[in-house]
mmCIF file of C-alpha atoms in Angstrom:
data_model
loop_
_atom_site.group_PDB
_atom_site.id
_atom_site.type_symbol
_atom_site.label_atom_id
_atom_site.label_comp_id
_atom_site.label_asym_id
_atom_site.label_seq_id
_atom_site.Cartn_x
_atom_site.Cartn_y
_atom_site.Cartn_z
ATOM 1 C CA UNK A 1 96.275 99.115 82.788
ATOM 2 C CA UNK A 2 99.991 100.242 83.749
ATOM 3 C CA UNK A 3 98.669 102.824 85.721
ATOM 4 C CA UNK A 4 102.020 103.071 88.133
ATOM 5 C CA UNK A 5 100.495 105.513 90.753
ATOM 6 C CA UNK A 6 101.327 104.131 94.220
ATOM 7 C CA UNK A 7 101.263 106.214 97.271
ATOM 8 C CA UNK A 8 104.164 104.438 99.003
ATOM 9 C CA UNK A 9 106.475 105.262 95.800
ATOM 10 C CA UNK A 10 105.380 108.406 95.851
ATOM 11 C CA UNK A 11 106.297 108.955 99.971
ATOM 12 C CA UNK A 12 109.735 107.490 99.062
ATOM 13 C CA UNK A 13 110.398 109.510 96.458
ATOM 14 C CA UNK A 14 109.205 112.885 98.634
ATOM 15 C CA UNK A 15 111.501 112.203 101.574
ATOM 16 C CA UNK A 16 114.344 111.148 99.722
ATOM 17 C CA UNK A 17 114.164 115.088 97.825
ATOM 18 C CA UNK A 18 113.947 116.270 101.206
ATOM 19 C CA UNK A 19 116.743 114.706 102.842
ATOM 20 C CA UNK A 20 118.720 116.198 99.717
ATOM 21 C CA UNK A 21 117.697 119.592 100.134
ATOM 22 C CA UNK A 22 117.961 119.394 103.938
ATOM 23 C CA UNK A 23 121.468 118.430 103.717
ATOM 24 C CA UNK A 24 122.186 120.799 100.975
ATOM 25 C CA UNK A 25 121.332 123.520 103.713
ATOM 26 C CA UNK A 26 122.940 121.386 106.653
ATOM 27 C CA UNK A 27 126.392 121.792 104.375
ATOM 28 C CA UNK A 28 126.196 125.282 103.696
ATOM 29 C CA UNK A 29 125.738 126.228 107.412
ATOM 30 C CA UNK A 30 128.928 123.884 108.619
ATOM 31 C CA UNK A 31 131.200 125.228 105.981
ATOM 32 C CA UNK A 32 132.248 128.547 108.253
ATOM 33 C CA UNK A 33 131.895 125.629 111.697
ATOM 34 C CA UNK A 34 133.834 122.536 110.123
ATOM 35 C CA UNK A 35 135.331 123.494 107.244
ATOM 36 C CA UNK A 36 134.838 122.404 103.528
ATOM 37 C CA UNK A 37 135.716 118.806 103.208
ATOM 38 C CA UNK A 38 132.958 118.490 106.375
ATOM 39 C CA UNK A 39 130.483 120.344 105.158
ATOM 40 C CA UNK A 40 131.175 118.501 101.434
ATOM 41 C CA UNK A 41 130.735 115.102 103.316
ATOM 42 C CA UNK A 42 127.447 115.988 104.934
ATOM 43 C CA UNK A 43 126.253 116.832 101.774
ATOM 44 C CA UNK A 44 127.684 114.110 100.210
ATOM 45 C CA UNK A 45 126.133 111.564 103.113
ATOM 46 C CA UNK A 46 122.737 113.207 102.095
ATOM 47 C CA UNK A 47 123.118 112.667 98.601
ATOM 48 C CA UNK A 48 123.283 109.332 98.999
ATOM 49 C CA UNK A 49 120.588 108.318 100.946
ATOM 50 C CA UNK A 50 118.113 110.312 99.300
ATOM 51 C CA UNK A 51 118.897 109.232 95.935
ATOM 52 C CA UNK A 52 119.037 105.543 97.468
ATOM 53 C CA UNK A 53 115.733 106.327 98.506
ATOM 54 C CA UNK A 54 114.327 108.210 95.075
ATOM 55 C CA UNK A 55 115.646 104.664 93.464
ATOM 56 C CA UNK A 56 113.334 102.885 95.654
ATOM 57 C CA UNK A 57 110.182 104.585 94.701
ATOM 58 C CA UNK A 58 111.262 104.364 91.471
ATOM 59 C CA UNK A 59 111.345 100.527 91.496
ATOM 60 C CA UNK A 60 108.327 99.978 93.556
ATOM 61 C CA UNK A 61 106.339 102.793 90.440
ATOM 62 C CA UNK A 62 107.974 100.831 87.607
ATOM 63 C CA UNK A 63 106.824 97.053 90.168
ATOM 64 C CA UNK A 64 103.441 98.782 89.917
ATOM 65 C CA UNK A 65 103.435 98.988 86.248
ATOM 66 C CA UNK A 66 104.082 95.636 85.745
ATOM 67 C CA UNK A 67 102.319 94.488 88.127
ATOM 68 C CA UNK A 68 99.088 96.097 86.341
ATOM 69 C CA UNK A 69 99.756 94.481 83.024
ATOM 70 C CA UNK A 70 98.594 91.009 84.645
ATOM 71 C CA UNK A 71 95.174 92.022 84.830
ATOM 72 C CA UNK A 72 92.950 89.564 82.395
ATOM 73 C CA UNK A 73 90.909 90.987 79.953
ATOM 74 C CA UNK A 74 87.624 90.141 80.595
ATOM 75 C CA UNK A 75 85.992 88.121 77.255
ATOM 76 C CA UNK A 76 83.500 90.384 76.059
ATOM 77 C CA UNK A 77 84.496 93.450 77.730
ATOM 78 C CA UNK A 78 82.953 96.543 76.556
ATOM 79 C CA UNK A 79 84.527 99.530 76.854
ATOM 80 C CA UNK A 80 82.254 101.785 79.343
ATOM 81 C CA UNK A 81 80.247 104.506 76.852
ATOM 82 C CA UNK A 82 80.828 108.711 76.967
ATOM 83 C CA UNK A 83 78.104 109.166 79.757
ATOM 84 C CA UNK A 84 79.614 107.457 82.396
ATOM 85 C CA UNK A 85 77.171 104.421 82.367
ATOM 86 C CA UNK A 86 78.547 100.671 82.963
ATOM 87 C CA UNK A 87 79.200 98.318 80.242
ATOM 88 C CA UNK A 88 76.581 95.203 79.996
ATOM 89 C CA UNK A 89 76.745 91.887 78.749
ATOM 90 C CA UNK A 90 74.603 89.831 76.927
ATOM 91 C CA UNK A 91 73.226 87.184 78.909
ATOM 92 C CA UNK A 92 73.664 83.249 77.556
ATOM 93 C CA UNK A 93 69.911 82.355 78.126
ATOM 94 C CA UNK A 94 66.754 84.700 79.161
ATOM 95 C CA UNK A 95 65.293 82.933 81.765
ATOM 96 C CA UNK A 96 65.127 84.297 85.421
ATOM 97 C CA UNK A 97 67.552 81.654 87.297
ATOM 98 C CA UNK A 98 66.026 80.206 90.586
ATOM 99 C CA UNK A 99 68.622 81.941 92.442
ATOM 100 C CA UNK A 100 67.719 85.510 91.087
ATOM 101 C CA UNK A 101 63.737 84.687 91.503
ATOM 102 C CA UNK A 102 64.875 84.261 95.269
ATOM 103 C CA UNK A 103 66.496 87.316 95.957
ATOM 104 C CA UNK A 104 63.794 89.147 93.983
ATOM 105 C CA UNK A 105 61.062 87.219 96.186
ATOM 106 C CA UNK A 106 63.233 87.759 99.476
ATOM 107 C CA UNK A 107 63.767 91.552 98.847
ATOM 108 C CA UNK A 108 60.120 92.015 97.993
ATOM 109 C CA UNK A 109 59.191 90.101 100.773
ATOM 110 C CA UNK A 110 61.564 92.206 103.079
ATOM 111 C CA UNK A 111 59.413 95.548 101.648
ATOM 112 C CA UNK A 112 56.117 93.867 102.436
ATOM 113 C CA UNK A 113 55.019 93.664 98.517
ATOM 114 C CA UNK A 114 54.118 91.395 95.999
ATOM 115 C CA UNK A 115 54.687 91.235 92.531
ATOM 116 C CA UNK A 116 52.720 89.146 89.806
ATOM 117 C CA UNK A 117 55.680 87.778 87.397
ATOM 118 C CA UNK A 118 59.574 87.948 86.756
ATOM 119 C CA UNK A 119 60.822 88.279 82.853
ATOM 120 C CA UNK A 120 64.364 87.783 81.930
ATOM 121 C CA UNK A 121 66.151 91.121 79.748
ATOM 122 C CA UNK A 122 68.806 90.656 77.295
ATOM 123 C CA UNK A 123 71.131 91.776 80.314
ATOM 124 C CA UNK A 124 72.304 89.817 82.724
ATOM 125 C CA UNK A 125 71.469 90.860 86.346
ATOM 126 C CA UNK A 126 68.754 92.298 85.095
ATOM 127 C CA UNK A 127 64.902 91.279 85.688
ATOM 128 C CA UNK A 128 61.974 93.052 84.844
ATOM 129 C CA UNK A 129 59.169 92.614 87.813
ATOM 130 C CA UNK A 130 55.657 93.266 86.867
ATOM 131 C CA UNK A 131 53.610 94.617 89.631
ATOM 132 C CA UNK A 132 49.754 95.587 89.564
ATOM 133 C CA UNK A 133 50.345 97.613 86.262
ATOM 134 C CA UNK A 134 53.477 98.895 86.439
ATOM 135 C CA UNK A 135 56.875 97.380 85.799
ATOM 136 C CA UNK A 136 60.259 97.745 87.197
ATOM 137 C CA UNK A 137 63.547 97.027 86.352
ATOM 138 C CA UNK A 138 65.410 94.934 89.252
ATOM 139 C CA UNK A 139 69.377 95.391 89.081
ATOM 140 C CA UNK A 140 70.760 92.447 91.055
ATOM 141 C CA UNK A 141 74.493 93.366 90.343
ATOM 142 C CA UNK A 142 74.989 94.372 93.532
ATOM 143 C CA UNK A 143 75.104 93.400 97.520
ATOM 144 C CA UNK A 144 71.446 93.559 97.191
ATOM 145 C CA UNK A 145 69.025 93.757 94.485
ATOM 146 C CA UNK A 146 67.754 97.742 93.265
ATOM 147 C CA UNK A 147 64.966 99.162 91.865
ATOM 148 C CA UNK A 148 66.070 101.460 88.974
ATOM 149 C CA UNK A 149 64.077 104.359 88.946
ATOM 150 C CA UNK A 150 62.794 105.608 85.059
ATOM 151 C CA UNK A 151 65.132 108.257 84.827
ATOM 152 C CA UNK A 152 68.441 106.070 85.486
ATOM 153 C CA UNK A 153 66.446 103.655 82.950
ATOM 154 C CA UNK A 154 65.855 106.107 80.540
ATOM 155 C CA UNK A 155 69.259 107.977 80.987
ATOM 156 C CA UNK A 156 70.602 103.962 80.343
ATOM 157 C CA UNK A 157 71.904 103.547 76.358
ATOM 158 C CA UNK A 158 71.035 99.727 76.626
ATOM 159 C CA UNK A 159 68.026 99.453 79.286
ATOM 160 C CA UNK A 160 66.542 102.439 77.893
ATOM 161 C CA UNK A 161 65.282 100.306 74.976
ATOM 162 C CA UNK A 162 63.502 97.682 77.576
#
């Protein structure tokens, strides 16, 4: 959650180094030209703004940090398990809401196929459609409604057991 990687900070913080270094080597070569105190002043002039600029990426990775800590905790949240597979949460009531039974009828519609009944799972966005004699698991998490195939059901620690 304080995760303070931010590109810009990082951009800041690259070109101020440079500017450094490429007045470091600006000084050196105008010592023998312009003497010390010039050359010492270039470098000097350098120094500034690129630690000026390190400062500010600095402050905007530190702004990041904080910024991250507002993020709510979701109620519930489950931390995501070992294999990569998302968290779920335990639906309030398991009944197929109207809205869900439309996107299911409208995407099976949309695929020119009918299916014989909807039943709620334990999971919310989740619907198992029976067709013919098979059954399929509907995620409707997304943009669109899926089809899980068996093996991401299978491969699934909590829709495995459905």
């Amino acid at each position: 959650m304080t995760n303070t990687k931010n590109v810009v900070a990082y951009i800041l913080q690259g070109v101020g180094l440079l500017i450094i270094v490429i007045n470091l080597f600006r000084a050196i070569n105008s010592v023998e030209w312009l003497g010390g105190q010039a050359a010492f002043e270039i470098f000097l002039q350098g120094a500034i703004y690129g630690s000026l600029l390190l400062g500010f990426g600095e402050v905007i990775r530190l702004m990041q940090g904080l910024f991250n800590q507002r993020e709510p905790k979701i109620d519930g949240e489950i931390s995501v398990p070992s294999g990569g597979h998302r968290a779920l949460w335990q639906a309030d009531e398991p009944v197929v809401s109207e809205a869900a039974n439309q996107k299911i009828t409208d995407f099976y519609a949309k695929q020119q196929l009918e299916f014989d009944r909807l039943e709620a799972t334990p999971y919310e966005g989740y619907v198992i459609v029976y067709r013919g004699e098979g059954r399929e698991i509907i995620d409707l998490n997304g943009f669109k409604p899926e089809i899980l195939s068996d093996q991401e059901t299978k491969n699934h620690p909590d829709l495995k057991n459905l």
